[in-house]
Short mmCIF file of C-alpha atoms in Angstrom, two decimals:
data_model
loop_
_atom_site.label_atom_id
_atom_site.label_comp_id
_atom_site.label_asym_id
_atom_site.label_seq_id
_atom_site.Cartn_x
_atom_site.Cartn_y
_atom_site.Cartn_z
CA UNK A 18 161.06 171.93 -35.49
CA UNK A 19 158.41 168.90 -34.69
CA UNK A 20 158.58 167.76 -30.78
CA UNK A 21 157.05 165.16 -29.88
CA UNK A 22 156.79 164.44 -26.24
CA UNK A 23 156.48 161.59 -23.56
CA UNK A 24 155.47 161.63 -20.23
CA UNK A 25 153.25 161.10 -17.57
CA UNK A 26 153.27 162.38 -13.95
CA UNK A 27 153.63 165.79 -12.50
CA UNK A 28 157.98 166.35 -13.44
CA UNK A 29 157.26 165.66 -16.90
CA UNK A 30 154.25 168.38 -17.12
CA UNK A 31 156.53 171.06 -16.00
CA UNK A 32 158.96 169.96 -18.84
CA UNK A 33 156.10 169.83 -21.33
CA UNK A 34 154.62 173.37 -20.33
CA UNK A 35 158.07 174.97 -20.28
CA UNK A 36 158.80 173.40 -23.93
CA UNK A 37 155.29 174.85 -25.36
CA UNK A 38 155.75 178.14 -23.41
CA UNK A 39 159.39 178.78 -25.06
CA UNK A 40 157.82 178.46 -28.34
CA UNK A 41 158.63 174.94 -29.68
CA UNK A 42 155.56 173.11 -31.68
CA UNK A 43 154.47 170.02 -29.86
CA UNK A 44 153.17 167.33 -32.43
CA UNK A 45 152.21 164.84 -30.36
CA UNK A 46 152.33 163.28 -27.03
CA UNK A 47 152.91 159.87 -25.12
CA UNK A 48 151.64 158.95 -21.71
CA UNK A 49 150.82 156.37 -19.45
CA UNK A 50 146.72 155.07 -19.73
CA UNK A 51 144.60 156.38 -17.09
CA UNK A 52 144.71 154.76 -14.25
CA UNK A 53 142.27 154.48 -11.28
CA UNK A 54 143.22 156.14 -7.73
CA UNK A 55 141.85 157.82 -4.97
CA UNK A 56 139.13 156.60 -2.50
CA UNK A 57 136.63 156.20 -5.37
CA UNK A 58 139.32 154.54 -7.39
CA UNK A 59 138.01 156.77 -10.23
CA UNK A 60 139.91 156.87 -13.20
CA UNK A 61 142.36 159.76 -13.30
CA UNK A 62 144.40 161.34 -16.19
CA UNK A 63 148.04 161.92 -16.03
CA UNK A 64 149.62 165.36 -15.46
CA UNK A 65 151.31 164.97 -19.17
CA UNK A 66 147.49 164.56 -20.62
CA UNK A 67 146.16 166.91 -18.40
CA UNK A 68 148.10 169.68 -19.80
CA UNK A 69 147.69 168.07 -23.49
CA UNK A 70 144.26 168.29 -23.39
CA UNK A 71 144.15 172.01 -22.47
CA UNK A 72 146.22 172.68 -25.84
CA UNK A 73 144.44 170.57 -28.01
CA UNK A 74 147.73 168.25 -28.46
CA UNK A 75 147.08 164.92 -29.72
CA UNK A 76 147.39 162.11 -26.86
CA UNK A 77 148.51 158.46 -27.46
CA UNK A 78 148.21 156.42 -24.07
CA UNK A 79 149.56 153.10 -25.64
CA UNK A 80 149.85 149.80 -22.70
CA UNK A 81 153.10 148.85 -24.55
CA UNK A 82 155.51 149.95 -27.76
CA UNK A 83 156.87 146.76 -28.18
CA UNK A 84 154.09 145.12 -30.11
CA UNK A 85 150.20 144.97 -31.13
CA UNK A 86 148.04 147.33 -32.95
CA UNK A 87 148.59 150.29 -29.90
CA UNK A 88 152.68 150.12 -30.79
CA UNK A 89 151.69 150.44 -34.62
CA UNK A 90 149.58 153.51 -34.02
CA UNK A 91 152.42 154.87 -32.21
CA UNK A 92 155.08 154.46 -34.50
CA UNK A 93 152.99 155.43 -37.39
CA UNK A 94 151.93 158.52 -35.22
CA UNK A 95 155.91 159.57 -34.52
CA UNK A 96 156.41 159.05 -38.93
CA UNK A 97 153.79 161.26 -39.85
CA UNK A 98 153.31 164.30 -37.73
CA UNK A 99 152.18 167.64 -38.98
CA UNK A 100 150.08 168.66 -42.47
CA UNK A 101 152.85 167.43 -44.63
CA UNK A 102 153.03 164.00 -43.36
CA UNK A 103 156.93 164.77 -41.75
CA UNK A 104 158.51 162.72 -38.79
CA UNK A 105 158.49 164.32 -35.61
CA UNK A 106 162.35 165.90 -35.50
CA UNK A 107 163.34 165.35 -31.68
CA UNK A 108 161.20 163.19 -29.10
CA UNK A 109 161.75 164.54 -25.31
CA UNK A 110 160.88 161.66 -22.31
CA UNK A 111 160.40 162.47 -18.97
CA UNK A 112 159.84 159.93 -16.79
CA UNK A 113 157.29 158.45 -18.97
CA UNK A 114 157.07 154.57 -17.39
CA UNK A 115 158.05 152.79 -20.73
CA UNK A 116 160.67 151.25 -22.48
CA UNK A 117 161.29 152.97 -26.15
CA UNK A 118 162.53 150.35 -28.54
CA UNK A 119 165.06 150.31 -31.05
CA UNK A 120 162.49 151.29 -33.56
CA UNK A 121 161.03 154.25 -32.19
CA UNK A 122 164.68 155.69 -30.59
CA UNK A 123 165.39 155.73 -34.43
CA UNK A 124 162.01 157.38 -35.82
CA UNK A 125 163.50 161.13 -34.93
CA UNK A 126 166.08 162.82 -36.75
CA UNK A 127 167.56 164.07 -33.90
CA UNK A 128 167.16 160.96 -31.75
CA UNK A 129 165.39 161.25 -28.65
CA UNK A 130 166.07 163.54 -25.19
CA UNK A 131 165.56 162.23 -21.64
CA UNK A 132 165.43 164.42 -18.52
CA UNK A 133 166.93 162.44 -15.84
CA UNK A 134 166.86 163.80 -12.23
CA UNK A 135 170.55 162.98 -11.12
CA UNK A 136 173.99 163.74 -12.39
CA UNK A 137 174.45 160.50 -14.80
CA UNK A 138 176.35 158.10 -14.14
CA UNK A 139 175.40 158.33 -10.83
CA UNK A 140 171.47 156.74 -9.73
CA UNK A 141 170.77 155.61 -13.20
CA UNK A 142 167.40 154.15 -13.21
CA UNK A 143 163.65 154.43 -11.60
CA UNK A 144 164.07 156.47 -8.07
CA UNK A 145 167.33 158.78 -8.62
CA UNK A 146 165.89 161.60 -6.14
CA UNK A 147 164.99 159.30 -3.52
CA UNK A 148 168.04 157.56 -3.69
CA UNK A 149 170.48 160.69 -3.54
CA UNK A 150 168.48 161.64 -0.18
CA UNK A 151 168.77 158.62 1.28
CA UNK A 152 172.44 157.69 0.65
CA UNK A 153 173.29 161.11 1.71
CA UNK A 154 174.66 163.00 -1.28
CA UNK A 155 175.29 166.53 -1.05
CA UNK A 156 174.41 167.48 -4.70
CA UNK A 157 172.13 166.19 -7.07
CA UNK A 158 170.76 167.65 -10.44
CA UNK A 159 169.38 167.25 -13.90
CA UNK A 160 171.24 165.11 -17.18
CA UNK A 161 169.84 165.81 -20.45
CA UNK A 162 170.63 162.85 -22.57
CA UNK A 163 170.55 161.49 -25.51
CA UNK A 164 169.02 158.17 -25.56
CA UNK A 165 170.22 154.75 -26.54
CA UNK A 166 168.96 151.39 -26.10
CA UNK A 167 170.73 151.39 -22.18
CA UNK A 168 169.24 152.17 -19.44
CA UNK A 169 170.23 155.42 -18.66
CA UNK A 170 173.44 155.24 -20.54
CA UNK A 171 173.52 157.67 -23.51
CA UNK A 172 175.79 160.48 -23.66
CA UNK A 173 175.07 164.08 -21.83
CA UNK A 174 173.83 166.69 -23.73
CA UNK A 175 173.32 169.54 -20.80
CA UNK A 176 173.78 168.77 -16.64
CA UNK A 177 172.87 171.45 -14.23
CA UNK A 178 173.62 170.70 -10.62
CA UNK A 179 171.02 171.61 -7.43
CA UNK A 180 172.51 171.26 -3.72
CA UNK A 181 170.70 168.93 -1.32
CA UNK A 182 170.54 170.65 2.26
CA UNK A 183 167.54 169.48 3.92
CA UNK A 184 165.17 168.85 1.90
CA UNK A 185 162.45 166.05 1.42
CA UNK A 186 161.83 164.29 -2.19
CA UNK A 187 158.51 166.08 -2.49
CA UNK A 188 160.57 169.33 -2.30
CA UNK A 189 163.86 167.98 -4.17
CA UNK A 190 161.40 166.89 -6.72
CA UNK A 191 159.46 169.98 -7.48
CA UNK A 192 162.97 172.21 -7.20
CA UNK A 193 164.66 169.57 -10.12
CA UNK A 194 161.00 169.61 -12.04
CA UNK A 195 161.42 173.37 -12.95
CA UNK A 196 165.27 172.89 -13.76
CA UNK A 197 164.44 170.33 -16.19
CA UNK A 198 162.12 172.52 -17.83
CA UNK A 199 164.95 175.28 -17.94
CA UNK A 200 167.40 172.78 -19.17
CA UNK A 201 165.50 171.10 -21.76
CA UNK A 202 164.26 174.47 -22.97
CA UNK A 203 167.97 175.49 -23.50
CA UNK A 204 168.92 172.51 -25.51
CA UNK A 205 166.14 172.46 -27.77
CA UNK A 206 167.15 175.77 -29.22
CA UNK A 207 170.63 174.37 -29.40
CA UNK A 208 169.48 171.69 -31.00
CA UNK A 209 167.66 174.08 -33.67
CA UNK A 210 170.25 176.48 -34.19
CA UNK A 211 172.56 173.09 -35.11
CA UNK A 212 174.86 174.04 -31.47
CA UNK A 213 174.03 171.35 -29.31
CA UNK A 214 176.68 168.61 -28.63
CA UNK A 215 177.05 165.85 -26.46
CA UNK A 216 179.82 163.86 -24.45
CA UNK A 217 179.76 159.96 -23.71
CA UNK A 218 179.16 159.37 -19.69
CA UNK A 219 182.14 158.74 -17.79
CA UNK A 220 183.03 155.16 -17.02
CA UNK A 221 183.55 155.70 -13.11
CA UNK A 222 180.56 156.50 -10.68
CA UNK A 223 177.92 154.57 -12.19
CA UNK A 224 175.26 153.53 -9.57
CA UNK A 225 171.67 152.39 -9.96
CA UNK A 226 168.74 153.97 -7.79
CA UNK A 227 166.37 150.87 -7.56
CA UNK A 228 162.67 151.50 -7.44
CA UNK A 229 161.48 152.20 -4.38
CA UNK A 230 159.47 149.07 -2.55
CA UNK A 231 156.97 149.81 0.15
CA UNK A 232 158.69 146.65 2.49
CA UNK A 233 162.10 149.42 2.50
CA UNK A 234 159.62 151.95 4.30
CA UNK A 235 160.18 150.30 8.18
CA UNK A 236 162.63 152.33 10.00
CA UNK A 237 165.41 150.22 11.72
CA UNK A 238 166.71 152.91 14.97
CA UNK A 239 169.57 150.45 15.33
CA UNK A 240 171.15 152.85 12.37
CA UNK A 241 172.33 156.04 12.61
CA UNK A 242 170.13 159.19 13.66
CA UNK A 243 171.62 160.81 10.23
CA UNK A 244 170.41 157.55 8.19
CA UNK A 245 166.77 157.38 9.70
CA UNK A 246 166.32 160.98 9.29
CA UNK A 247 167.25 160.93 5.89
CA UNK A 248 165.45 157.80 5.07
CA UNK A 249 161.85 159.79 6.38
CA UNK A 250 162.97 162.42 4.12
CA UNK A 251 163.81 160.40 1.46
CA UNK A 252 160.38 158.85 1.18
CA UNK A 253 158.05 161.75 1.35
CA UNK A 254 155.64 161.77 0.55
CA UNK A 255 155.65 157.95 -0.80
CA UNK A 256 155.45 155.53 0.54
CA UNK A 257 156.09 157.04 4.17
CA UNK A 258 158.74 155.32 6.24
CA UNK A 259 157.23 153.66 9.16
CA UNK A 260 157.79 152.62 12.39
CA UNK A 261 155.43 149.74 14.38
CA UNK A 262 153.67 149.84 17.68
CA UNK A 263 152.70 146.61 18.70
CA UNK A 264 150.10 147.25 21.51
CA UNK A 265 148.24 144.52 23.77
CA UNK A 266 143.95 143.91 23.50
CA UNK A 267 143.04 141.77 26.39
CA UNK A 268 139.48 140.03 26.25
CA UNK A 269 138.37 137.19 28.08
CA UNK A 270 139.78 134.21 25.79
CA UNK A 271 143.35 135.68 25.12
CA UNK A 272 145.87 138.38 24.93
CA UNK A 273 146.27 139.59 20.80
CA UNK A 274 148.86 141.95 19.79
CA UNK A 275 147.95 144.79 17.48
CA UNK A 276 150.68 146.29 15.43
CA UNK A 277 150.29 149.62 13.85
CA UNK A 278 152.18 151.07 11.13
CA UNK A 279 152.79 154.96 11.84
CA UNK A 280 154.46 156.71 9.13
CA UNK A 281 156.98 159.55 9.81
CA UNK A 282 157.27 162.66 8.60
CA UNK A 283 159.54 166.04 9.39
CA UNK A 284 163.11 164.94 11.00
CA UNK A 285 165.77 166.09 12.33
CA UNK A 286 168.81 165.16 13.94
CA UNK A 287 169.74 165.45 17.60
CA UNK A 288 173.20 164.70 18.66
CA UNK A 289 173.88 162.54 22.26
CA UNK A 290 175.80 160.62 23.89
CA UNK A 291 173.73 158.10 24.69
CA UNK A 292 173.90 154.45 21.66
CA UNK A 293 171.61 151.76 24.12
CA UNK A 294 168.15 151.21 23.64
CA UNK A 295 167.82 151.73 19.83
CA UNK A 296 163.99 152.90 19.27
CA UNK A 297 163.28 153.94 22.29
CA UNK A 298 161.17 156.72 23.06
CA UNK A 299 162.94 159.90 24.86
CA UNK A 300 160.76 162.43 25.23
CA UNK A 301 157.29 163.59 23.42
CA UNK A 302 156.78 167.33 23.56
CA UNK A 303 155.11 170.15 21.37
CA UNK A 304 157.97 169.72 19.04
CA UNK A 305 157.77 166.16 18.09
CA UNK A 306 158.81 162.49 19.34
CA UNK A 307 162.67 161.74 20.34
CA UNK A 308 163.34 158.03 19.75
CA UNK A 309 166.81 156.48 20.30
CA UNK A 310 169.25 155.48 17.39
CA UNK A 311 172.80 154.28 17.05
CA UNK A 312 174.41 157.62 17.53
CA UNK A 313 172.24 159.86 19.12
CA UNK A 314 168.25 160.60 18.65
CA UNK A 315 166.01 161.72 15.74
CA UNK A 316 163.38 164.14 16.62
CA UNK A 317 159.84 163.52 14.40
CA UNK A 318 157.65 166.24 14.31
CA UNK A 319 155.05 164.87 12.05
CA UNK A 320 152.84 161.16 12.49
CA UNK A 321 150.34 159.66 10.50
CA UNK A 322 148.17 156.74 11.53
CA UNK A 323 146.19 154.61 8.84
CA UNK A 324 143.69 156.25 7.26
CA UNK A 325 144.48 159.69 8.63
CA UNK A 326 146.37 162.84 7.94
CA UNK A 327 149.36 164.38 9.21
CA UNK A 328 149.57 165.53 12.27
CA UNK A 329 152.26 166.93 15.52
CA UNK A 330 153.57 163.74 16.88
CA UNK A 331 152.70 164.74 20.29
CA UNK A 332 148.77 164.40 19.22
CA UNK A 333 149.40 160.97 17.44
CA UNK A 334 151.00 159.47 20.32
CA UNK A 335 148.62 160.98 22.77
CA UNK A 336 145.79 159.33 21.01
CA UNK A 337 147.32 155.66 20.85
CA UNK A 338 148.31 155.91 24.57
CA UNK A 339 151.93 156.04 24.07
CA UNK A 340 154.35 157.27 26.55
CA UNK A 341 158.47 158.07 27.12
CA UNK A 342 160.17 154.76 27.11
CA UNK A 343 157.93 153.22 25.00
CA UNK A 344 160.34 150.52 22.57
CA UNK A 345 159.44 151.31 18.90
CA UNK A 346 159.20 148.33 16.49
CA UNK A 347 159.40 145.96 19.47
CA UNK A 348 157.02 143.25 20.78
CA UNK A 349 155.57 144.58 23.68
#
């Protein structure tokens, strides 16, 4: 059986290594161009290519499917894979960044497989882990499923569920990359041996997870102590929720304020009586900063200013002159 394979960051290379490792022939692969990052802004290869590369796999990296001579090549790529000119007989996407059109879906004889990190319905769309942290779910997990023209709406092939406790969507991510892997794996040979079936999702529980916008990051402490925790565990490692200091500079022509964006890392929960002063500092000690929320207080053990690393609160706050009482996010 002919797999082809689309993909591009880090969750889709465990998928791809775990589908090559169990034995299945890997025609061809799909993934996002290169793109530039890091200081240097040099140009870096996906983790789908990456791995690719290593096996000699050819690599399309196509800007769009929808039209031009890059959406030709793949289409004619997908028709004639292998010696004997064959279509590829299943394509398997993991979060590969594009939309597959009607034309392509249809290339496979077996249709095409997504890996979707949520139990479908539920957090259909771009940011499914980070949503299920930060609306509080207690369960999240992997869909295989076969793809239509919807977004995220074909039926279920496989669904294995994982239990969120405390974890952060770096951690919930790399837990649900190795499941997918495992639960792709398992349908494939299904799929060989002529077993595997699917089920059309249920009508109830649909939600969408949204992408994820950088202007969500600020923490408002007027919300729970349960809600801003999870929202600093939701969205690490990107983009880092935030909170602002707004700090005086006095020079001889005028006062300026200076706001700084501190992003927030490690949090827990601290019950307490107390609901005034939302964003307030509490205490600062060697196990983080206690600030103030609806409820009760969230204790952050982990800061990071601009440009720097993570690092004990305590130290952070220490550096930028910041005290107990101190009003996060305010004014002064």
């Amino acid at each position: 059986m002919k797999v082809g394979f689309a993909g591009t960051p880090v969750f889709a290379a465990q998928a791809l290594k775990a589908i090559i490792s169990a034995g299945f022939e890997v025609s061809v692969v799909l993934t996002q161009p290169d793109r530039p990052a890091g200081r240097g802004m040099k140009l870096q290869v996906s983790a789908v290519k990456q791995v690719a590369q290593d096996l000699n796999i050819p690599v399309l990296q196509p800007v769009s499917l929808r039209y031009g001579q890059q959406a030709s090549e793949v289409i004619s790529a997908l028709k004639q894979c292998g010696v004997l000119g064959q279509a590829i007989d299943v394509l398997v996407v993991a979060a590969y960044g594009l939309i597959l059109p009607q034309e392509i879906l249809d290339i496979p004889r077996f249709g095409c497989l997504n890996i979707h990190a949520s139990l479908l319905p539920r957090w259909r769309g771009a940011a499914p882990i980070q949503r299920a942290i930060e609306f509080g779910d207690i369960e999240t997990g992997i869909t295989i499923m076969q793809m239509d023209a919807g977004l995220d709406t074909g039926a279920v092939c496989k669904m294995a569920k994982l239990q969120i406790v405390s974890q952060t969507t770096a951690q919930l991510h790399n837990e649900l990359a190795l499941l997918g892997g495992q639960l792709i794996v398992s349908c494939l040979k299904e799929l060989q041996n002529g077993a595997l079936q699917s089920v059309p999702q249920p009508v109830e529980g649909v939600s969408y997870a949204e992408k994820i916008e950088k202007k969500e990051a600020l923490l408002d402490f007027s919300f729970t102590a349960s809600q801003v925790a999870r929202k600093i565990a939701a969205f690490d490692p990107f983009p880092g929720a935030f909170f602002k200091l707004t700090n005086k500079l006095v020079n001889e022509n005028e006062d300026t304020q200076i706001e700084t964006h501190i992003k927030c890392f490690d949090a827990k929960v601290i019950k307490s009586e107390q609901s005034s002063n939302p964003g307030k500092i509490v205490a600062i000690d060697k196990d983080g900063v206690l600030v103030q929320c609806r409820d009760g207080q969230v204790c952050i053990a982990s800061l990071q200013k601009p440009g720097g690393k993570r690092a004990p609160a305590m130290r952070v706050l220490q550096s930028l002159s910041v005290s107990c009482g101190k009003i996060l996010n305010s004014l002064t």
